[in-house]
Amino acid sequence: MATINDNYLKLPGSYLFAEIGRRVAAYKEAHPQADIIRLGIGDVTQPLPPACIEAMHKAVDELAKAETFRGYGPEQGYSFLTEAILKNNYEPYGLHFGTDEIFVSDGSKSDCGNIQEIFGLTDKVAITDPVYPVYLDTNVMAGRTGELQEDGHFEGVTYLPCTAENNFAPELPQEHVDMIYLCCPNNPTGTTLSHAELKKWVDYAKKEDAVILFDAAYAAYITEDDVPRTIYEIEGATEVAIEFRSFSKTAGFTGTRCGYTIIPKGVTGKAADGSRVDFNRLWNRRHTTKFNGTAYIVQRGAAAIYTEEGKAQVKETIAYYMENARLIREGLKAAGIEAYGGINAPYIWLKTPNNMPSWDFFDKLLTEVNIVGTPGAGFGPCGEGYFRLTAFGGRENTLRAVERIKKMKI
Ligand code: MLT
């Protein structure tokens, strides 16, 4: 008889954004005339940069001729892309990685979710609370946690609260942990860690022989100087950190799918026989076994963001979203709502008025002013009493949403 992976039954019924989609669809069915503005899931609305489109068209034409056709590519990504990434995103900081330390993929959600497969099942996991649900859910699926408890925490996981009280900077754990998920700029809070804060984590990881799984999907949105653009700016990080990056939020690839992961060869873990093994080798084994490479057309498009035109176009789109972030932040302030983030990230994390439970605030916004956001509680127990709005909407919708919120009775 086939049995199931019972760990899946520990999870709440549906993934956060699927649940939001379900509720919005039900509302829309009951109120077909409702003019809904979606500032929930962090999905981009602006088109791909023209440089990417042009490169992708060219790639399509190459595939149309036998002489330039390409089938399977290198699972780890074409060198035209990996070299451009290293040259533009790491070398300016004096960081030099080999092209065998970078793995191109179909997006960092997959990588953040799959990376735990190359860690031992008894490894202790630490996550911030609130957190992007993928880190936790995939560890639950793998069996690295106990059951979900009444307080909303999974047994066996170390939660690191990030709230306004600690300025959204997690404290080091009191106990030993092996895998630490950090996201900076943070999804969902839109806040960041300074060099000094991040250094504390790298030092902790070195002392505890732990690995930091660093999600830098929103790095392109950083505006302030004291925020590391990559964890490898921190001394010692190449021995203890794996970094995930994405073209989704950087250049509009949410639907096109492209991301990458850096695994320096110095990041190692202990094997059962006591020897040290580098995670790079294991990930390479996994990647080549389970993945056949990101589409050539998509990689050509991604590489185009590093051309002069591509860089200028990406900068313009990011400025557009960050102006939305400013409008939302200031609009909330004018409405008397406390808000965080939105300076180095496309997310605004607001305190719900009168400490309203976040799912109640979700319903209120949806039903009273037809705006979809994301309830903080969906990101973890410490997200209760908070709510996330994304700056990825179109300008007109963002302005309309702000006006509606300002008029709302709170
Ligand atoms: C979010 O809204 O948190 C993100 O869009 C989810 C993702 O990037 O997968």
Tab-separated table of C-alpha atoms and ligand atoms in Angstrom:
chain	number	residue	atom	x	y	z
A	1	MET	CA	0.000	0.000	0.000
A	2	ALA	CA	1.283	3.437	-0.854
A	3	THR	CA	1.573	5.653	2.176
A	4	ILE	CA	1.836	9.405	2.295
A	5	ASN	CA	4.420	11.760	3.667
A	6	ASP	CA	2.575	12.505	6.907
A	7	ASN	CA	4.613	15.645	7.444
A	8	TYR	CA	2.395	17.357	4.891
A	9	LEU	CA	-0.545	16.885	7.249
A	10	LYS	CA	1.187	19.064	9.829
A	11	LEU	CA	0.809	22.073	7.540
A	12	PRO	CA	-2.197	24.392	7.498
A	13	GLY	CA	-4.574	23.538	4.616
A	14	SER	CA	-3.180	25.874	1.979
A	15	TYR	CA	-0.183	27.996	1.144
A	16	LEU	CA	-0.668	31.616	2.282
A	17	PHE	CA	-1.033	33.194	-1.149
A	18	ALA	CA	-3.284	30.388	-2.359
A	19	GLU	CA	-5.563	31.058	0.618
A	20	ILE	CA	-5.650	34.772	-0.149
A	21	GLY	CA	-6.425	34.000	-3.792
A	22	ARG	CA	-9.269	31.737	-2.690
A	23	ARG	CA	-10.804	34.400	-0.422
A	24	VAL	CA	-10.516	37.114	-3.056
A	25	ALA	CA	-12.069	34.869	-5.718
A	26	ALA	CA	-15.001	34.079	-3.382
A	27	TYR	CA	-15.530	37.791	-2.707
A	28	LYS	CA	-15.356	38.622	-6.401
A	29	GLU	CA	-17.897	35.945	-7.212
A	30	ALA	CA	-20.308	37.349	-4.651
A	31	HIS	CA	-19.590	40.956	-5.745
A	32	PRO	CA	-18.805	40.834	-9.472
A	33	GLN	CA	-18.882	44.643	-9.765
A	34	ALA	CA	-16.251	45.195	-7.080
A	35	ASP	CA	-13.279	47.188	-8.378
A	36	ILE	CA	-10.571	45.269	-6.542
A	37	ILE	CA	-7.033	46.640	-6.216
A	38	ARG	CA	-4.497	43.909	-5.554
A	39	LEU	CA	-1.593	44.833	-3.313
A	40	GLY	CA	-1.313	41.369	-1.798
A	41	ILE	CA	1.155	38.972	-3.404
A	42	GLY	CA	4.433	40.630	-4.342
A	43	ASP	CA	3.935	40.233	-8.056
A	44	VAL	CA	5.317	42.818	-10.450
A	45	THR	CA	3.099	44.770	-12.851
A	46	GLN	CA	5.553	46.591	-15.110
A	47	PRO	CA	6.742	44.922	-18.330
A	48	LEU	CA	10.133	43.310	-18.740
A	49	PRO	CA	12.901	45.797	-19.616
A	50	PRO	CA	13.086	46.358	-23.412
A	51	ALA	CA	16.715	45.124	-23.390
A	52	CYS	CA	15.495	41.762	-22.047
A	53	ILE	CA	12.698	41.542	-24.587
A	54	GLU	CA	15.112	42.253	-27.408
A	55	ALA	CA	17.565	39.614	-26.166
A	56	MET	CA	14.768	37.081	-25.803
A	57	HIS	CA	13.480	37.736	-29.342
A	58	LYS	CA	16.989	37.194	-30.633
A	59	ALA	CA	17.261	33.964	-28.675
A	60	VAL	CA	13.975	32.738	-30.132
A	61	ASP	CA	15.338	33.357	-33.628
A	62	GLU	CA	18.493	31.400	-32.769
A	63	LEU	CA	16.351	28.438	-31.776
A	64	ALA	CA	14.616	28.596	-35.141
A	65	LYS	CA	17.775	27.658	-37.096
A	66	ALA	CA	19.652	24.367	-36.939
A	67	GLU	CA	23.050	26.143	-36.852
A	68	THR	CA	22.195	28.141	-33.744
A	69	PHE	CA	19.651	25.851	-32.115
A	70	ARG	CA	20.299	24.794	-28.505
A	71	GLY	CA	18.858	21.869	-26.603
A	72	TYR	CA	19.874	21.053	-23.052
A	73	GLY	CA	22.178	23.669	-21.636
A	74	PRO	CA	24.462	23.397	-18.623
A	75	GLU	CA	22.261	22.680	-15.586
A	76	GLN	CA	24.165	25.334	-13.636
A	77	GLY	CA	23.490	28.045	-16.196
A	78	TYR	CA	25.218	29.349	-19.322
A	79	SER	CA	28.548	31.074	-18.718
A	80	PHE	CA	27.324	34.232	-20.501
A	81	LEU	CA	24.915	34.643	-17.577
A	82	THR	CA	26.964	33.370	-14.635
A	83	GLU	CA	29.950	35.492	-15.659
A	84	ALA	CA	27.768	38.594	-16.032
A	85	ILE	CA	26.233	38.016	-12.590
A	86	LEU	CA	29.592	37.629	-10.879
A	87	LYS	CA	31.078	40.610	-12.687
A	88	ASN	CA	28.198	42.946	-11.890
A	89	ASN	CA	26.853	41.812	-8.533
A	90	TYR	CA	29.953	40.622	-6.681
A	91	GLU	CA	33.192	41.887	-8.230
A	92	PRO	CA	32.380	45.549	-7.477
A	93	TYR	CA	32.567	44.542	-3.777
A	94	GLY	CA	35.907	42.808	-4.233
A	95	LEU	CA	34.206	39.403	-4.130
A	96	HIS	CA	35.458	36.754	-6.523
A	97	PHE	CA	33.596	33.491	-6.976
A	98	GLY	CA	34.204	30.751	-9.492
A	99	THR	CA	31.484	30.085	-12.055
A	100	ASP	CA	31.201	26.687	-10.339
A	101	GLU	CA	30.036	28.442	-7.174
A	102	ILE	CA	26.892	29.812	-8.813
A	103	PHE	CA	23.795	27.901	-9.869
A	104	VAL	CA	21.170	29.468	-12.140
A	105	SER	CA	17.653	28.198	-11.550
A	106	ASP	CA	13.997	28.829	-12.314
A	107	GLY	CA	13.749	31.282	-9.421
A	108	SER	CA	14.790	31.689	-5.844
A	109	LYS	CA	11.524	30.348	-4.423
A	110	SER	CA	12.515	26.896	-5.689
A	111	ASP	CA	16.062	27.250	-4.387
A	112	CYS	CA	15.012	28.551	-0.953
A	113	GLY	CA	12.577	25.671	-0.716
A	114	ASN	CA	14.858	22.934	-2.025
A	115	ILE	CA	18.110	23.860	-0.302
A	116	GLN	CA	17.103	22.077	2.904
A	117	GLU	CA	17.369	18.743	1.048
A	118	ILE	CA	21.158	18.843	1.314
A	119	PHE	CA	21.070	19.274	5.107
A	120	GLY	CA	20.679	16.544	7.695
A	121	LEU	CA	17.151	15.799	8.819
A	122	THR	CA	18.016	16.334	12.464
A	123	ASP	CA	19.497	19.781	11.885
A	124	LYS	CA	17.928	22.480	14.040
A	125	VAL	CA	16.273	25.253	12.045
A	126	ALA	CA	15.983	28.908	13.043
A	127	ILE	CA	13.664	31.282	11.228
A	128	THR	CA	12.639	34.832	11.833
A	129	ASP	CA	9.034	35.444	12.823
A	130	PRO	CA	7.334	36.762	10.672
A	131	VAL	CA	8.901	34.964	7.727
A	132	TYR	CA	8.453	34.163	4.038
A	133	PRO	CA	6.449	30.907	4.439
A	134	VAL	CA	8.549	28.847	2.009
A	135	TYR	CA	11.463	28.385	4.440
A	136	LEU	CA	9.311	26.951	7.190
A	137	ASP	CA	6.819	24.978	5.102
A	138	THR	CA	9.555	23.116	3.226
A	139	ASN	CA	11.247	22.129	6.487
A	140	VAL	CA	7.915	20.907	7.828
A	141	MET	CA	7.417	18.839	4.656
A	142	ALA	CA	10.876	17.326	5.096
A	143	GLY	CA	10.124	16.291	8.664
A	144	ARG	CA	12.555	18.624	10.368
A	145	THR	CA	9.855	19.894	12.753
A	146	GLY	CA	7.274	18.573	15.155
A	147	GLU	CA	3.588	19.422	15.142
A	148	LEU	CA	1.987	22.841	14.848
A	149	GLN	CA	1.158	24.048	18.337
A	150	GLU	CA	-1.725	26.164	19.519
A	151	ASP	CA	0.404	29.289	19.692
A	152	GLY	CA	1.052	28.972	15.939
A	153	HIS	CA	4.630	27.687	16.311
A	154	PHE	CA	5.926	24.367	15.056
A	155	GLU	CA	7.593	22.227	17.665
A	156	GLY	CA	11.343	21.918	17.302
A	157	VAL	CA	11.863	25.185	15.380
A	158	THR	CA	13.683	28.175	16.823
A	159	TYR	CA	11.661	31.303	16.116
A	160	LEU	CA	13.387	34.673	16.131
A	161	PRO	CA	10.790	37.395	16.744
A	162	CYS	CA	11.086	40.523	14.604
A	163	THR	CA	8.716	43.227	15.709
A	164	ALA	CA	8.677	46.999	16.075
A	165	GLU	CA	9.885	46.453	19.672
A	166	ASN	CA	13.267	45.099	18.516
A	167	ASN	CA	13.357	47.255	15.399
A	168	PHE	CA	12.807	44.103	13.305
A	169	ALA	CA	16.350	42.900	14.056
A	170	PRO	CA	16.289	39.334	15.396
A	171	GLU	CA	18.224	38.433	18.547
A	172	LEU	CA	20.742	35.589	18.351
A	173	PRO	CA	19.219	32.300	19.534
A	174	GLN	CA	19.869	31.229	23.117
A	175	GLU	CA	20.338	27.629	21.984
A	176	HIS	CA	22.422	25.989	19.261
A	177	VAL	CA	20.927	25.910	15.749
A	178	ASP	CA	22.343	24.533	12.491
A	179	MET	CA	20.392	26.266	9.701
A	180	ILE	CA	19.452	29.938	9.918
A	181	TYR	CA	17.161	31.558	7.362
A	182	LEU	CA	17.640	35.317	7.017
A	183	CYS	CA	15.988	37.516	4.431
A	184	CYS	CA	17.376	41.012	3.836
A	185	PRO	CA	15.768	43.277	2.674
A	186	ASN	CA	13.060	41.449	4.485
A	187	ASN	CA	9.931	39.920	3.140
A	188	PRO	CA	7.428	40.653	4.701
A	189	THR	CA	8.542	43.556	6.928
A	190	GLY	CA	10.439	45.525	4.267
A	191	THR	CA	13.127	46.254	6.868
A	192	THR	CA	16.860	45.545	6.692
A	193	LEU	CA	19.863	44.554	8.798
A	194	SER	CA	22.925	46.777	9.007
A	195	HIS	CA	26.459	45.519	8.403
A	196	ALA	CA	26.961	45.285	12.169
A	197	GLU	CA	23.739	43.301	12.685
A	198	LEU	CA	24.597	40.877	9.927
A	199	LYS	CA	28.136	40.483	11.245
A	200	LYS	CA	26.654	39.211	14.524
A	201	TRP	CA	24.972	36.427	12.566
A	202	VAL	CA	28.042	35.492	10.579
A	203	ASP	CA	30.062	35.345	13.812
A	204	TYR	CA	27.358	33.232	15.450
A	205	ALA	CA	27.291	30.830	12.493
A	206	LYS	CA	31.054	30.461	12.604
A	207	LYS	CA	31.042	29.830	16.350
A	208	GLU	CA	28.170	27.323	16.188
A	209	ASP	CA	29.242	25.657	12.928
A	210	ALA	CA	25.887	26.670	11.430
A	211	VAL	CA	24.945	27.771	7.914
A	212	ILE	CA	23.076	30.973	7.052
A	213	LEU	CA	20.586	30.650	4.199
A	214	PHE	CA	20.487	34.241	3.051
A	215	ASP	CA	17.621	35.328	0.833
A	216	ALA	CA	18.614	38.527	-0.962
A	217	ALA	CA	15.806	38.510	-3.541
A	218	TYR	CA	15.134	42.206	-2.889
A	219	ALA	CA	18.755	43.419	-2.879
A	220	ALA	CA	18.144	45.653	-5.911
A	221	TYR	CA	15.786	47.798	-3.799
A	222	ILE	CA	18.375	48.863	-1.227
A	223	THR	CA	18.861	52.620	-1.134
A	224	GLU	CA	20.684	53.175	2.167
A	225	ASP	CA	24.460	52.839	2.508
A	226	ASP	CA	24.643	50.785	5.672
A	227	VAL	CA	22.719	47.839	4.264
A	228	PRO	CA	24.846	45.009	2.840
A	229	ARG	CA	24.072	44.349	-0.852
A	230	THR	CA	25.245	40.769	-0.356
A	231	ILE	CA	26.027	38.793	2.794
A	232	TYR	CA	29.516	38.174	1.413
A	233	GLU	CA	30.386	41.778	2.193
A	234	ILE	CA	30.632	40.497	5.771
A	235	GLU	CA	33.995	39.026	6.659
A	236	GLY	CA	33.869	35.267	7.060
A	237	ALA	CA	30.518	34.851	5.272
A	238	THR	CA	32.031	32.805	2.440
A	239	GLU	CA	32.595	30.041	5.025
A	240	VAL	CA	29.081	30.012	6.452
A	241	ALA	CA	26.547	31.491	4.028
A	242	ILE	CA	24.562	30.453	0.975
A	243	GLU	CA	22.943	33.357	-0.883
A	244	PHE	CA	19.779	33.324	-3.003
A	245	ARG	CA	19.102	36.006	-5.608
A	246	SER	CA	16.279	36.543	-8.042
A	247	PHE	CA	15.542	38.258	-11.332
A	248	SER	CA	11.845	38.301	-10.411
A	249	LYS	CA	11.736	41.423	-8.315
A	250	THR	CA	14.895	42.896	-9.825
A	251	ALA	CA	13.742	42.859	-13.430
A	252	GLY	CA	10.174	41.577	-13.616
A	253	PHE	CA	10.852	37.857	-14.116
A	254	THR	CA	8.091	36.603	-11.771
A	255	GLY	CA	6.376	34.871	-14.678
A	256	THR	CA	9.468	34.247	-16.788
A	257	ARG	CA	11.346	32.574	-13.879
A	258	CYS	CA	15.041	33.015	-13.276
A	259	GLY	CA	17.133	33.166	-10.130
A	260	TYR	CA	20.438	31.922	-8.826
A	261	THR	CA	22.178	30.636	-5.737
A	262	ILE	CA	25.754	31.193	-4.655
A	263	ILE	CA	27.333	28.352	-2.696
A	264	PRO	CA	30.970	29.142	-1.963
A	265	LYS	CA	33.104	26.029	-1.735
A	266	GLY	CA	34.190	27.046	1.763
A	267	VAL	CA	30.718	26.354	3.171
A	268	THR	CA	30.861	22.863	4.613
A	269	GLY	CA	28.909	20.533	6.874
A	270	LYS	CA	29.725	17.380	8.767
A	271	ALA	CA	29.093	13.944	7.220
A	272	ALA	CA	28.069	10.919	9.301
A	273	ASP	CA	31.671	9.672	9.283
A	274	GLY	CA	32.835	12.980	10.766
A	275	SER	CA	34.465	14.302	7.586
A	276	ARG	CA	33.685	17.787	6.219
A	277	VAL	CA	31.854	17.978	2.912
A	278	ASP	CA	31.173	21.130	0.947
A	279	PHE	CA	27.523	21.918	0.297
A	280	ASN	CA	28.431	23.083	-3.200
A	281	ARG	CA	29.213	19.500	-4.193
A	282	LEU	CA	25.890	18.239	-2.839
A	283	TRP	CA	23.878	21.003	-4.488
A	284	ASN	CA	25.626	20.363	-7.782
A	285	ARG	CA	24.684	16.690	-7.476
A	286	ARG	CA	21.095	17.594	-6.688
A	287	HIS	CA	20.814	20.278	-9.363
A	288	THR	CA	22.183	18.059	-12.133
A	289	THR	CA	19.921	15.190	-11.065
A	290	LYS	CA	16.679	17.082	-10.627
A	291	PHE	CA	16.973	20.091	-12.934
A	292	ASN	CA	17.749	20.464	-16.617
A	293	GLY	CA	18.586	24.136	-16.685
A	294	THR	CA	16.685	27.387	-17.063
A	295	ALA	CA	15.388	28.025	-20.577
A	296	TYR	CA	18.021	29.490	-22.911
A	297	ILE	CA	15.648	32.284	-23.956
A	298	VAL	CA	15.102	33.265	-20.334
A	299	GLN	CA	18.820	33.228	-19.523
A	300	ARG	CA	19.498	35.462	-22.527
A	301	GLY	CA	16.822	37.838	-21.242
A	302	ALA	CA	18.308	37.786	-17.732
A	303	ALA	CA	21.827	38.480	-18.997
A	304	ALA	CA	20.519	41.575	-20.804
A	305	ILE	CA	19.919	43.367	-17.501
A	306	TYR	CA	23.703	43.730	-17.265
A	307	THR	CA	24.028	45.662	-20.529
A	308	GLU	CA	24.190	49.467	-20.258
A	309	GLU	CA	20.605	49.852	-21.522
A	310	GLY	CA	19.412	47.000	-19.327
A	311	LYS	CA	20.932	48.554	-16.220
A	312	ALA	CA	19.285	51.914	-16.926
A	313	GLN	CA	15.903	50.302	-17.594
A	314	VAL	CA	16.009	48.196	-14.433
A	315	LYS	CA	16.928	51.266	-12.405
A	316	GLU	CA	13.953	53.129	-13.815
A	317	THR	CA	11.472	50.366	-12.988
A	318	ILE	CA	12.821	49.997	-9.471
A	319	ALA	CA	12.511	53.766	-8.981
A	320	TYR	CA	8.902	53.504	-10.172
A	321	TYR	CA	8.067	50.861	-7.553
A	322	MET	CA	9.941	52.732	-4.854
A	323	GLU	CA	7.905	55.841	-5.606
A	324	ASN	CA	4.821	53.679	-5.061
A	325	ALA	CA	6.353	52.620	-1.747
A	326	ARG	CA	6.801	56.256	-0.764
A	327	LEU	CA	3.213	57.094	-1.710
A	328	ILE	CA	1.890	54.192	0.348
A	329	ARG	CA	4.065	55.007	3.361
A	330	GLU	CA	3.091	58.654	3.344
A	331	GLY	CA	-0.558	57.869	2.660
A	332	LEU	CA	-0.670	55.527	5.632
A	333	LYS	CA	0.970	58.138	7.805
A	334	ALA	CA	-1.639	60.687	6.725
A	335	ALA	CA	-4.330	58.153	7.625
A	336	GLY	CA	-2.800	57.810	11.100
A	337	ILE	CA	-1.513	54.276	10.475
A	338	GLU	CA	1.958	53.355	11.672
A	339	ALA	CA	4.091	51.784	8.945
A	340	TYR	CA	7.589	50.359	8.465
A	341	GLY	CA	9.746	49.303	5.529
A	342	GLY	CA	9.380	50.699	2.036
A	343	ILE	CA	12.773	52.480	2.098
A	344	ASN	CA	15.023	49.609	1.022
A	345	ALA	CA	12.294	47.210	-0.068
A	346	PRO	CA	9.062	47.167	-2.058
A	347	TYR	CA	6.999	46.121	0.995
A	348	ILE	CA	5.251	48.270	3.566
A	349	TRP	CA	4.514	46.621	6.870
A	350	LEU	CA	1.815	48.415	8.763
A	351	LYS	CA	0.470	48.143	12.264
A	352	THR	CA	-3.240	47.322	12.080
A	353	PRO	CA	-5.382	50.089	13.563
A	354	ASN	CA	-6.454	49.411	17.159
A	355	ASN	CA	-4.478	46.163	17.102
A	356	MET	CA	-7.109	44.552	14.929
A	357	PRO	CA	-6.310	40.878	14.159
A	358	SER	CA	-4.643	40.842	10.775
A	359	TRP	CA	-7.141	38.541	9.016
A	360	ASP	CA	-9.961	40.833	10.274
A	361	PHE	CA	-8.113	43.785	8.768
A	362	PHE	CA	-7.754	41.795	5.539
A	363	ASP	CA	-11.549	41.345	5.459
A	364	LYS	CA	-12.153	44.983	6.334
A	365	LEU	CA	-9.912	46.257	3.535
A	366	LEU	CA	-11.368	43.812	1.035
A	367	THR	CA	-15.010	44.404	1.838
A	368	GLU	CA	-15.000	48.124	2.700
A	369	VAL	CA	-12.528	49.521	0.173
A	370	ASN	CA	-11.855	46.556	-2.137
A	371	ILE	CA	-8.123	46.404	-1.500
A	372	VAL	CA	-6.240	43.122	-1.181
A	373	GLY	CA	-3.231	43.017	1.125
A	374	THR	CA	-1.502	40.245	3.066
A	375	PRO	CA	-2.320	39.604	6.724
A	376	GLY	CA	0.757	39.602	8.925
A	377	ALA	CA	-0.387	36.491	10.791
A	378	GLY	CA	0.061	34.539	7.555
A	379	PHE	CA	3.815	35.040	7.953
A	380	GLY	CA	3.966	33.772	11.537
A	381	PRO	CA	2.606	34.483	15.018
A	382	CYS	CA	4.687	37.664	15.449
A	383	GLY	CA	3.067	39.019	12.286
A	384	GLU	CA	-0.251	39.195	14.121
A	385	GLY	CA	-1.378	42.801	14.391
A	386	TYR	CA	0.542	43.717	11.222
A	387	PHE	CA	-0.374	43.805	7.559
A	388	ARG	CA	1.677	43.918	4.343
A	389	LEU	CA	1.067	46.079	1.279
A	390	THR	CA	3.178	45.746	-1.824
A	391	ALA	CA	4.568	48.601	-3.893
A	392	PHE	CA	4.494	46.435	-7.031
A	393	GLY	CA	1.110	47.767	-8.202
A	394	GLY	CA	0.636	50.144	-11.112
A	395	ARG	CA	0.873	53.853	-10.187
A	396	GLU	CA	-2.770	54.625	-10.771
A	397	ASN	CA	-3.972	51.720	-8.644
A	398	THR	CA	-1.488	52.599	-5.925
A	399	LEU	CA	-2.762	56.177	-5.805
A	400	ARG	CA	-6.377	55.019	-5.790
A	401	ALA	CA	-5.650	52.526	-3.025
A	402	VAL	CA	-4.015	55.203	-0.878
A	403	GLU	CA	-7.008	57.517	-1.338
A	404	ARG	CA	-9.404	54.725	-0.400
A	405	ILE	CA	-7.426	53.916	2.758
A	406	LYS	CA	-7.335	57.562	3.769
A	407	LYS	CA	-11.130	57.728	3.512
A	408	MET	CA	-11.683	54.456	5.347
A	409	LYS	CA	-13.168	54.636	8.845
A	410	ILE	CA	-10.620	53.142	11.241
B	1	MLT	C1	5.407	37.468	-1.743
B	1	MLT	O1	4.396	38.085	-2.022
B	1	MLT	O2	5.790	37.279	-0.578
B	1	MLT	C2	6.231	36.964	-2.859
B	1	MLT	O3	5.716	37.353	-4.075
B	1	MLT	C3	6.245	35.531	-2.871
B	1	MLT	C4	7.321	35.013	-3.752
B	1	MLT	O4	8.228	35.732	-4.176
B	1	MLT	O5	7.269	33.817	-3.988
